[in-house]
PDB file of C-alpha atoms in Angstrom:
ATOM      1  CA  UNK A 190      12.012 -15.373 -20.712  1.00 47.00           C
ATOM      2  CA  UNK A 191      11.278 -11.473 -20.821  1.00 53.00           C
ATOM      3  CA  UNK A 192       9.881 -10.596 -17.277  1.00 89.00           C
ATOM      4  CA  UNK A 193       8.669  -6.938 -18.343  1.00 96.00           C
ATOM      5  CA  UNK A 194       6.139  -6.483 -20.620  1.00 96.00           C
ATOM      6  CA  UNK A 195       5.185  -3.100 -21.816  1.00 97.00           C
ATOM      7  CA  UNK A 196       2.688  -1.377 -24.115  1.00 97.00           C
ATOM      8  CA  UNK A 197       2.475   0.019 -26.795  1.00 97.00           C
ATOM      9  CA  UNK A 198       4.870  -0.881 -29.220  1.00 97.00           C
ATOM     10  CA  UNK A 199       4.546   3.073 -30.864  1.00 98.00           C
ATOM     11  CA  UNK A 200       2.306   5.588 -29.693  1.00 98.00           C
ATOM     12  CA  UNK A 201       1.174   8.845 -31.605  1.00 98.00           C
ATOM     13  CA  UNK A 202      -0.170  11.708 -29.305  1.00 98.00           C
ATOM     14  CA  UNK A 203      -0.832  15.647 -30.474  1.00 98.00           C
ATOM     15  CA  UNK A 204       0.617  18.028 -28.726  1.00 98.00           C
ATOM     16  CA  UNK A 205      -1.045  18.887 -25.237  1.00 97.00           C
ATOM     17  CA  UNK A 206      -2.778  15.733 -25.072  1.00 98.00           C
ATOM     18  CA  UNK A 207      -2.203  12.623 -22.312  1.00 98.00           C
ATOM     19  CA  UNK A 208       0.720   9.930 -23.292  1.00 98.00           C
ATOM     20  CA  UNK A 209      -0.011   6.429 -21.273  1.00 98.00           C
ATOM     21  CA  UNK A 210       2.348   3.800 -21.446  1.00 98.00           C
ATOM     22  CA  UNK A 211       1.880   0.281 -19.439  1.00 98.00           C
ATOM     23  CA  UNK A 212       4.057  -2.663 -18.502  1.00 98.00           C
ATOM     24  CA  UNK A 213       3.139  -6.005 -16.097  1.00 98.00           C
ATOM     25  CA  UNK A 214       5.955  -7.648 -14.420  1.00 96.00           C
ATOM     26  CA  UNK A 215       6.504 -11.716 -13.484  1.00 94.00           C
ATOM     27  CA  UNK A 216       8.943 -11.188 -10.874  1.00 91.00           C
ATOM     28  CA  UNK A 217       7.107 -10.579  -7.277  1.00 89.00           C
ATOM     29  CA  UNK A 218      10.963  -9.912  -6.080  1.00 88.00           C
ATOM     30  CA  UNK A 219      11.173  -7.002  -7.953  1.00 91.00           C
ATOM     31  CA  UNK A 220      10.991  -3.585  -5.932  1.00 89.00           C
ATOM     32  CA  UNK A 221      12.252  -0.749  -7.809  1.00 91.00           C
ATOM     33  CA  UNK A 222      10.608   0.223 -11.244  1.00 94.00           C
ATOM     34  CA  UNK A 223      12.368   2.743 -13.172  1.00 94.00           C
ATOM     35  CA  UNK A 224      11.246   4.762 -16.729  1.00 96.00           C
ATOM     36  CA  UNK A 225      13.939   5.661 -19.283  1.00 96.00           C
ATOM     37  CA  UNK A 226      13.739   7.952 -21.615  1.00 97.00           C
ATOM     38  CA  UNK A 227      16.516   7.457 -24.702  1.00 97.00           C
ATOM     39  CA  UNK A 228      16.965  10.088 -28.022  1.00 96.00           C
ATOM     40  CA  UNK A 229      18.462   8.163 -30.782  1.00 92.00           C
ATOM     41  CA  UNK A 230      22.362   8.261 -30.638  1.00 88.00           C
ATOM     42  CA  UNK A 231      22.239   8.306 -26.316  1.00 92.00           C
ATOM     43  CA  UNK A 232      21.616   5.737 -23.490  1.00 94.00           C
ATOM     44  CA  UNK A 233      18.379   5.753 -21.867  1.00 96.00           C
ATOM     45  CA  UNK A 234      18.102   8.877 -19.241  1.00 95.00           C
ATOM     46  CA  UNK A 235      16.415   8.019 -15.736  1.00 93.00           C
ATOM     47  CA  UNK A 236      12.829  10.041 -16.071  1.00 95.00           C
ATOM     48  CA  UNK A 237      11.156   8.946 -12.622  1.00 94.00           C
ATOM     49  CA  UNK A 238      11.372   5.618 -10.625  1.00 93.00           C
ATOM     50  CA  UNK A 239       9.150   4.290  -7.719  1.00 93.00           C
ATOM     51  CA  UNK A 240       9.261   1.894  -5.492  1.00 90.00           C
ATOM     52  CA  UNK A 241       6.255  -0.774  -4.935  1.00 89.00           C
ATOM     53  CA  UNK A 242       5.359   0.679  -0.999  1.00 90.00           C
ATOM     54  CA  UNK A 243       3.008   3.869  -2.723  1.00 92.00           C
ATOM     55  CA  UNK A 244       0.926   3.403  -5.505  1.00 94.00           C
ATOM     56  CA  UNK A 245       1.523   6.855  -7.573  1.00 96.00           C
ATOM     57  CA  UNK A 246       4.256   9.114  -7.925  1.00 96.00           C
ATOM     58  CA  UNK A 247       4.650  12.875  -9.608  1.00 96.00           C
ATOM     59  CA  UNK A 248       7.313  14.503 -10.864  1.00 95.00           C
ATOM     60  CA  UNK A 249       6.310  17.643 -12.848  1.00 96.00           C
ATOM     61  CA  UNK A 250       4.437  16.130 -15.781  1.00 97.00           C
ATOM     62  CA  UNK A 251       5.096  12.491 -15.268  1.00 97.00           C
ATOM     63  CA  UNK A 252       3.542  10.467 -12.879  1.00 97.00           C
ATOM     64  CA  UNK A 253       4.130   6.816 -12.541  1.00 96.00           C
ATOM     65  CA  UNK A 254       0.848   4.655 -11.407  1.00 96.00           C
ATOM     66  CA  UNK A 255       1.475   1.280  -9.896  1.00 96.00           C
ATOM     67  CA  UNK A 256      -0.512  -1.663  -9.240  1.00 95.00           C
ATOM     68  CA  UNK A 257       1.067  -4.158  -6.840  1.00 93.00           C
ATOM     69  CA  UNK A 258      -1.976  -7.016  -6.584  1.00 94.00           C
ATOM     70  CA  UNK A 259      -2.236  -6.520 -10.422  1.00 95.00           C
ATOM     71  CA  UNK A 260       1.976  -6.402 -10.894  1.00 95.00           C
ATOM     72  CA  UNK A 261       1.442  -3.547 -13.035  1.00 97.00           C
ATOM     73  CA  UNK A 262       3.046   0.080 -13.540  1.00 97.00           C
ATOM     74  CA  UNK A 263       2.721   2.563 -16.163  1.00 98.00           C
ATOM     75  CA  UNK A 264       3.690   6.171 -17.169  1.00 98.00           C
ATOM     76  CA  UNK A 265       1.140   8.961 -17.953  1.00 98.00           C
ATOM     77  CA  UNK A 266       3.285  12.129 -19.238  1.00 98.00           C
ATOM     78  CA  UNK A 267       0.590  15.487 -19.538  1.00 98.00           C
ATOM     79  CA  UNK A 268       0.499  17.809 -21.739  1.00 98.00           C
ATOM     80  CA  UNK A 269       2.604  16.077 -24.339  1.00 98.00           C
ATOM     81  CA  UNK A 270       5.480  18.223 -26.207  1.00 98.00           C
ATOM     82  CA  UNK A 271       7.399  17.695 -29.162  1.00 97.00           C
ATOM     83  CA  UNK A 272      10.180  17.546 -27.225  1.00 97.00           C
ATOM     84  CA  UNK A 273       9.003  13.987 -25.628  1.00 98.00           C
ATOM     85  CA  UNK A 274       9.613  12.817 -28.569  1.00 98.00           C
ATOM     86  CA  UNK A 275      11.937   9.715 -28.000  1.00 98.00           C
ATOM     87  CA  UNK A 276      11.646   5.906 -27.081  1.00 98.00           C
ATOM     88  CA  UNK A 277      10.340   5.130 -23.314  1.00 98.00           C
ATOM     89  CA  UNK A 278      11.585   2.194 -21.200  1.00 98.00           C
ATOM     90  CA  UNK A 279       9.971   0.872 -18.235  1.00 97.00           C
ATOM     91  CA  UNK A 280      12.103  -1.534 -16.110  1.00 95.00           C
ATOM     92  CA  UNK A 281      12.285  -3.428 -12.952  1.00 94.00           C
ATOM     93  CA  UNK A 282      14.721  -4.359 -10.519  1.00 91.00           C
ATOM     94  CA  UNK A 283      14.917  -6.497  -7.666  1.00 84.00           C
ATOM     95  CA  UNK A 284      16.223  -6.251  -3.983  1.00 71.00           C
ATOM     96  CA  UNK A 285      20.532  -7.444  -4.625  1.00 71.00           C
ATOM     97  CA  UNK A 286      22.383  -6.860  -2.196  1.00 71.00           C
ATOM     98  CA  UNK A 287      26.664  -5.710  -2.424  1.00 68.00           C
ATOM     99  CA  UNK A 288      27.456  -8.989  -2.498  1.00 72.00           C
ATOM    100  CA  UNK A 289      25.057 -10.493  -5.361  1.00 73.00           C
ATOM    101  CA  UNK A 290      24.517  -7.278  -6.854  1.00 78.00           C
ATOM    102  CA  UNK A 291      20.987  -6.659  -8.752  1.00 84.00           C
ATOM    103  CA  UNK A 292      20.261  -5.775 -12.340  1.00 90.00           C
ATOM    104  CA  UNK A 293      17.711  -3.968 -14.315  1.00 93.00           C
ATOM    105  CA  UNK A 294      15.088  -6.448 -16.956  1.00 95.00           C
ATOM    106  CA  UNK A 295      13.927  -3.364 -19.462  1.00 96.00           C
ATOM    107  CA  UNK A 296      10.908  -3.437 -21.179  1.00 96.00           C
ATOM    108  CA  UNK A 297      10.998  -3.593 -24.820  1.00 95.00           C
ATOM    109  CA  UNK A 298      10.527  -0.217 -25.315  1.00 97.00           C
ATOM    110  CA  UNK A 299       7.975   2.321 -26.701  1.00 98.00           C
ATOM    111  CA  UNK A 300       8.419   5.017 -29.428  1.00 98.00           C
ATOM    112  CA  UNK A 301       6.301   7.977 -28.920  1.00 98.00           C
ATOM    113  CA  UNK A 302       5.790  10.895 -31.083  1.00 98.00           C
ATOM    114  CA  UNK A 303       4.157  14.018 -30.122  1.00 98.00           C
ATOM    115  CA  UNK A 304       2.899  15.674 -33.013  1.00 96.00           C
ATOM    116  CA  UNK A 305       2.851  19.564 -33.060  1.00 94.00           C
TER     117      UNK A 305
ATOM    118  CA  UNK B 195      30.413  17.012 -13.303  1.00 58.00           C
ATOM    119  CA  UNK B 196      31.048  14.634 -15.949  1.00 72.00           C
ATOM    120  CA  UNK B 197      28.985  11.793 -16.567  1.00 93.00           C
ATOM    121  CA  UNK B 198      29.131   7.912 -17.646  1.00 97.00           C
ATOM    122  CA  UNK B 199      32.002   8.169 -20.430  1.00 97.00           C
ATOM    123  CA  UNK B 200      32.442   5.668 -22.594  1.00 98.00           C
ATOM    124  CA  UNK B 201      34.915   4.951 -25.727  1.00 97.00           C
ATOM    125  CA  UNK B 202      35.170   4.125 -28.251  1.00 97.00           C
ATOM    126  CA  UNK B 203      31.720   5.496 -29.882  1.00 97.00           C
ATOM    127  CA  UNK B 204      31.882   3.830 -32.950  1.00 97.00           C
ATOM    128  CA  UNK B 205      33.489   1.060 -34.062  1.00 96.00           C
ATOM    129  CA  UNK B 206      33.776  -1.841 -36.909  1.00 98.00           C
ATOM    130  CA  UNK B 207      35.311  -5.102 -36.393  1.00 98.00           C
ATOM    131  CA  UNK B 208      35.373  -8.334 -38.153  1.00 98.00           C
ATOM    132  CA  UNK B 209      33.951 -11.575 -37.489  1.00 98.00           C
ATOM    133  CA  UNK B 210      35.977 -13.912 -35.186  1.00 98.00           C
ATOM    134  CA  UNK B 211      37.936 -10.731 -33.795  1.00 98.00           C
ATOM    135  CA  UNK B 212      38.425  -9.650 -30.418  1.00 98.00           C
ATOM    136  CA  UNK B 213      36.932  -6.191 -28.626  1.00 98.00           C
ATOM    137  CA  UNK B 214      37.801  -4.321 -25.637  1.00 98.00           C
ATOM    138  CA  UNK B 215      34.790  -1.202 -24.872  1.00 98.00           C
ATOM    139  CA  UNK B 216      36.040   1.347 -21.899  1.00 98.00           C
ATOM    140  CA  UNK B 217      33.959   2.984 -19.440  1.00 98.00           C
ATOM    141  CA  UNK B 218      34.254   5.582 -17.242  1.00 98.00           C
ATOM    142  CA  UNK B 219      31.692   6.143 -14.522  1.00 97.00           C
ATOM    143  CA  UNK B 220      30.312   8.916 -12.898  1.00 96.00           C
ATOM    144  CA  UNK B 221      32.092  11.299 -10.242  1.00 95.00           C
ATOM    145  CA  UNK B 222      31.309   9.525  -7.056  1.00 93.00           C
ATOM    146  CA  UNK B 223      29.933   6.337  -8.637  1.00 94.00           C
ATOM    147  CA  UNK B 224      31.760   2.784  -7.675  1.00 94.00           C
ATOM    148  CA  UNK B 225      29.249   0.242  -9.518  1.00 94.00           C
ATOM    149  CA  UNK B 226      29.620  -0.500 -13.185  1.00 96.00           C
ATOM    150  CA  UNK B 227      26.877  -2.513 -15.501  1.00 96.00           C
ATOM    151  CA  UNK B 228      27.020  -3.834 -19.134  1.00 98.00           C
ATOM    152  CA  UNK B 229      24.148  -3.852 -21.129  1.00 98.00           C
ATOM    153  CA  UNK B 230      23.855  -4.514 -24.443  1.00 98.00           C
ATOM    154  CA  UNK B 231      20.973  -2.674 -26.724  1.00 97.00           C
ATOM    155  CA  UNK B 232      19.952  -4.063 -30.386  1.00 95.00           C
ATOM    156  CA  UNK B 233      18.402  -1.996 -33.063  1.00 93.00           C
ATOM    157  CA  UNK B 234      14.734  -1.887 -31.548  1.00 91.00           C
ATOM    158  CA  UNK B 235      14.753  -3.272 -28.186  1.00 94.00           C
ATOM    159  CA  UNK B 236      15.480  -2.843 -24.698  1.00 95.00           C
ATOM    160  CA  UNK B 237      18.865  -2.958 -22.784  1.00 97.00           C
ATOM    161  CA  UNK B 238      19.914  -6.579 -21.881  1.00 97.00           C
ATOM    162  CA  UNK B 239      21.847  -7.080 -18.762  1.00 96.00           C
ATOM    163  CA  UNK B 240      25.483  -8.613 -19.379  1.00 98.00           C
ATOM    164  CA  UNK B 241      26.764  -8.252 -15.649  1.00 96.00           C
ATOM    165  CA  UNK B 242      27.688  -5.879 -12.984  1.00 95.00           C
ATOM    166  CA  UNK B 243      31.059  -5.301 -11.333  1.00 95.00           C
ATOM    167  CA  UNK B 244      31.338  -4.213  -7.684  1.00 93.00           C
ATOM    168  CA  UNK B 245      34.335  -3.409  -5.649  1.00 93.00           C
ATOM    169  CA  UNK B 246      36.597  -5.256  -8.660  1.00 95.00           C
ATOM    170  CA  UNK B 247      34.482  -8.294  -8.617  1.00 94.00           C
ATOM    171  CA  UNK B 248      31.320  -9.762 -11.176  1.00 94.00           C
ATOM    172  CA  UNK B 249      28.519  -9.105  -8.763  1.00 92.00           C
ATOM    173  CA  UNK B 250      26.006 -10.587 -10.814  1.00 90.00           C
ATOM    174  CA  UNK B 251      26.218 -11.741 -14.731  1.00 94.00           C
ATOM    175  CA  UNK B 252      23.229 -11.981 -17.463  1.00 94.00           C
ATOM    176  CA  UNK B 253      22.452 -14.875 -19.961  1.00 95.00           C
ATOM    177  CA  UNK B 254      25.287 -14.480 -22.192  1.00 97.00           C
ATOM    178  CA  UNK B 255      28.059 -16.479 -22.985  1.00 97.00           C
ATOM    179  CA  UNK B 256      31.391 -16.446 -21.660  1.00 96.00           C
ATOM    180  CA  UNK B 257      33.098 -14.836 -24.560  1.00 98.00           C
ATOM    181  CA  UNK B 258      31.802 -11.946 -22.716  1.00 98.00           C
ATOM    182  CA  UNK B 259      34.010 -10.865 -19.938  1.00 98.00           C
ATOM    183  CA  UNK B 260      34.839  -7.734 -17.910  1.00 97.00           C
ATOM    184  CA  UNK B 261      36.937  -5.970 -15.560  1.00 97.00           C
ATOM    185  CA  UNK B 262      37.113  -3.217 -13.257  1.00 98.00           C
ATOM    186  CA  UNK B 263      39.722  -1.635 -11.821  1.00 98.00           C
ATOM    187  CA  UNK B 264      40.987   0.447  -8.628  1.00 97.00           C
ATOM    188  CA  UNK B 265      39.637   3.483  -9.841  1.00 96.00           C
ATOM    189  CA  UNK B 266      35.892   2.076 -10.245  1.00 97.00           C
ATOM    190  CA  UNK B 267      36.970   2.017 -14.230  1.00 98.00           C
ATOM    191  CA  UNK B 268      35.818  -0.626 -16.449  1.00 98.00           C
ATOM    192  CA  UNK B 269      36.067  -2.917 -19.283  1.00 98.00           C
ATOM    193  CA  UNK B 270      34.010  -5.329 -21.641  1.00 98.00           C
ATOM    194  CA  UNK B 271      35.922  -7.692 -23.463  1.00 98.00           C
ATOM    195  CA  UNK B 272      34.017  -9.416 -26.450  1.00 98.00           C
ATOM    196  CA  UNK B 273      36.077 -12.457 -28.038  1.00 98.00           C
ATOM    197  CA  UNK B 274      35.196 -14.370 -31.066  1.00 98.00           C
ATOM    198  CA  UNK B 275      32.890 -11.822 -32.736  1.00 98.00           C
ATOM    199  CA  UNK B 276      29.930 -12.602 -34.590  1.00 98.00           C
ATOM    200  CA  UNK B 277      27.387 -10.701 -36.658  1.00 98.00           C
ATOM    201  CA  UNK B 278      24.852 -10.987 -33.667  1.00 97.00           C
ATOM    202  CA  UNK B 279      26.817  -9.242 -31.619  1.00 98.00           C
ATOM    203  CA  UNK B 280      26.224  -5.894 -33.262  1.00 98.00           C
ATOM    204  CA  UNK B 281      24.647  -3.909 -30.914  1.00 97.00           C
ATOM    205  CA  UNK B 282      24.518  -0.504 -28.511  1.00 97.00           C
ATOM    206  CA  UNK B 283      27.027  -1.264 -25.639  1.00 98.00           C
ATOM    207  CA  UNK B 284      26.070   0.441 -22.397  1.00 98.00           C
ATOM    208  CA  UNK B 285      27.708   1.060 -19.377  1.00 98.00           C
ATOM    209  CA  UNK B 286      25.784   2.101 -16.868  1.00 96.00           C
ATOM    210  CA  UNK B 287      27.446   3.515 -12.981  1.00 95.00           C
ATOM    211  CA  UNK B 288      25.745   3.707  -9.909  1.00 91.00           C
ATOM    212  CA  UNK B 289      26.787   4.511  -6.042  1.00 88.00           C
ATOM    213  CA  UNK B 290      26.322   0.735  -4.963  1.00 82.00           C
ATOM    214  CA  UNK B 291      24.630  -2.057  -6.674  1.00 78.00           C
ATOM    215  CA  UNK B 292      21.822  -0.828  -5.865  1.00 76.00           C
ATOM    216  CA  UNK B 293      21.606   3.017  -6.528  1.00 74.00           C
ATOM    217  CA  UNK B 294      20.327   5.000  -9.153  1.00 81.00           C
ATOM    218  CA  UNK B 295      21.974   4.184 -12.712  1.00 90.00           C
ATOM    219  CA  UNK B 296      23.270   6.740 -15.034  1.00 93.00           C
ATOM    220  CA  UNK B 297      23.563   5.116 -18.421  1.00 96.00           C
ATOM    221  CA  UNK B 298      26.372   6.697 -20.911  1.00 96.00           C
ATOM    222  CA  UNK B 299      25.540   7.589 -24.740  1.00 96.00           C
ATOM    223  CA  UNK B 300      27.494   3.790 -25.598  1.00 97.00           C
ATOM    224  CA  UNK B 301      29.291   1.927 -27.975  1.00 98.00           C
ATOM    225  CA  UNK B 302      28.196   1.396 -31.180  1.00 97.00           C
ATOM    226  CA  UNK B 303      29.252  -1.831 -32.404  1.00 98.00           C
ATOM    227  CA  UNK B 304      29.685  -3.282 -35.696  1.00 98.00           C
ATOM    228  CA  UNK B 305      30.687  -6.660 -36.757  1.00 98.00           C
ATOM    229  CA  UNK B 306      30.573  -7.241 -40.181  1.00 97.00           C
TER     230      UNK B 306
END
């Protein structure tokens, strides 16, 4: 049963312009929602991660927007470059502790390209 | 600082063989998770080794197993190989179970 959903499957943005992706969780346990970011030929790099007690976070051009009453989060990245140009995961994670550990349920990912 | 390193990167086996993938986790890290990645998708969860011990395992059958040792090291040991297990192997190391994961670049499996 896949417990993150996210949106869009592929997303084409120009260069300078806004890149939104979205994802609803199942899980009310989660409490730790992480983006990737993965190149082709490398594992998924941590972009920026929040956790469900504020509502936005901003880290240069990324800011993560969450809804808890809706159980949604996404990821707006400004002023889109070329260089974004890669596969974005959003995840979710719940609260394990040392001795039953946790785990991260990925979206199924979304290719973006920023076109110059 | 060196990161998540895993070996080998590339590798073909047969159908009913056996695997071992290595990883190596980050300076300072002591937590080590499995994931496996196919062509297209998102990371799966396999399980997560804590302190020598499976902390927590994913929905995948027991001819997946692991190991970590003393030095926070780790291994995934695939037996009985099929075709669907062709996939991105990922380790991924964190300062507890519950810290921030850095993933490595993987192992790219092929079993043919």
């Amino acid at each position: 049963q896949q417990q993150v959903k996210q949106s869009p499957q592929s997303l084409i943005v120009q260069k300078g312009g806004i890149s939104i992706i979205n994802c609803a969780y199942e899980n009310t346990a989660f409490d730790y929602f992480p983006w990737y970011q993965q190149f082709p030929g490398k594992g998924p790099a941590l972009l920026i991660a929040i956790r469900p007690d504020v509502s936005e976070k901003k880290e240069g051009r990324f800011t993560i927007s969450f809804n808890k009453s809706a159980k949604q989060f996404s990821l707006h990245i400004m002023d889109s470059q070329p260089g974004d140009s890669a596969t974005y995961f959003c995840a979710a994670s719940d609260h394990g502790g040392e001795t039953s550990g946790s785990r991260l349920t990925f979206g199924e990912g979304t290719q973006l390209t920023v076109n110059p | 600082d060196a990161g998540v390193t895993q070996s080998p990167t590339h590798l073909i086996k047969t159908r009913g063989q056996q695997v071992t993938l290595r990883c190596s986790p980050k300076s300072g890290h002591d937590t080590v998770s499995w994931y496996q990645q196919a062509l297209g998708q998102g990371p799966q969860f396999i399980f997560q080794y804590y302190e020598e011990e499976e902390r927590q395992r994913g929905n995948f059958p027991d001819r997946f197993s692991g190991h970590q040792f003393p030095n926070y090291s780790s291994e995934l040991n695939v037996n009985a190989l099929l075709l669907g297990d062709s996939a991105l192997y990922l380790c991924a190391s964190s300062f507890g179970v519950r810290g921030g994961y850095t993933f490595g670049s993987g192992t790219r499996l092929t079993v043919v």
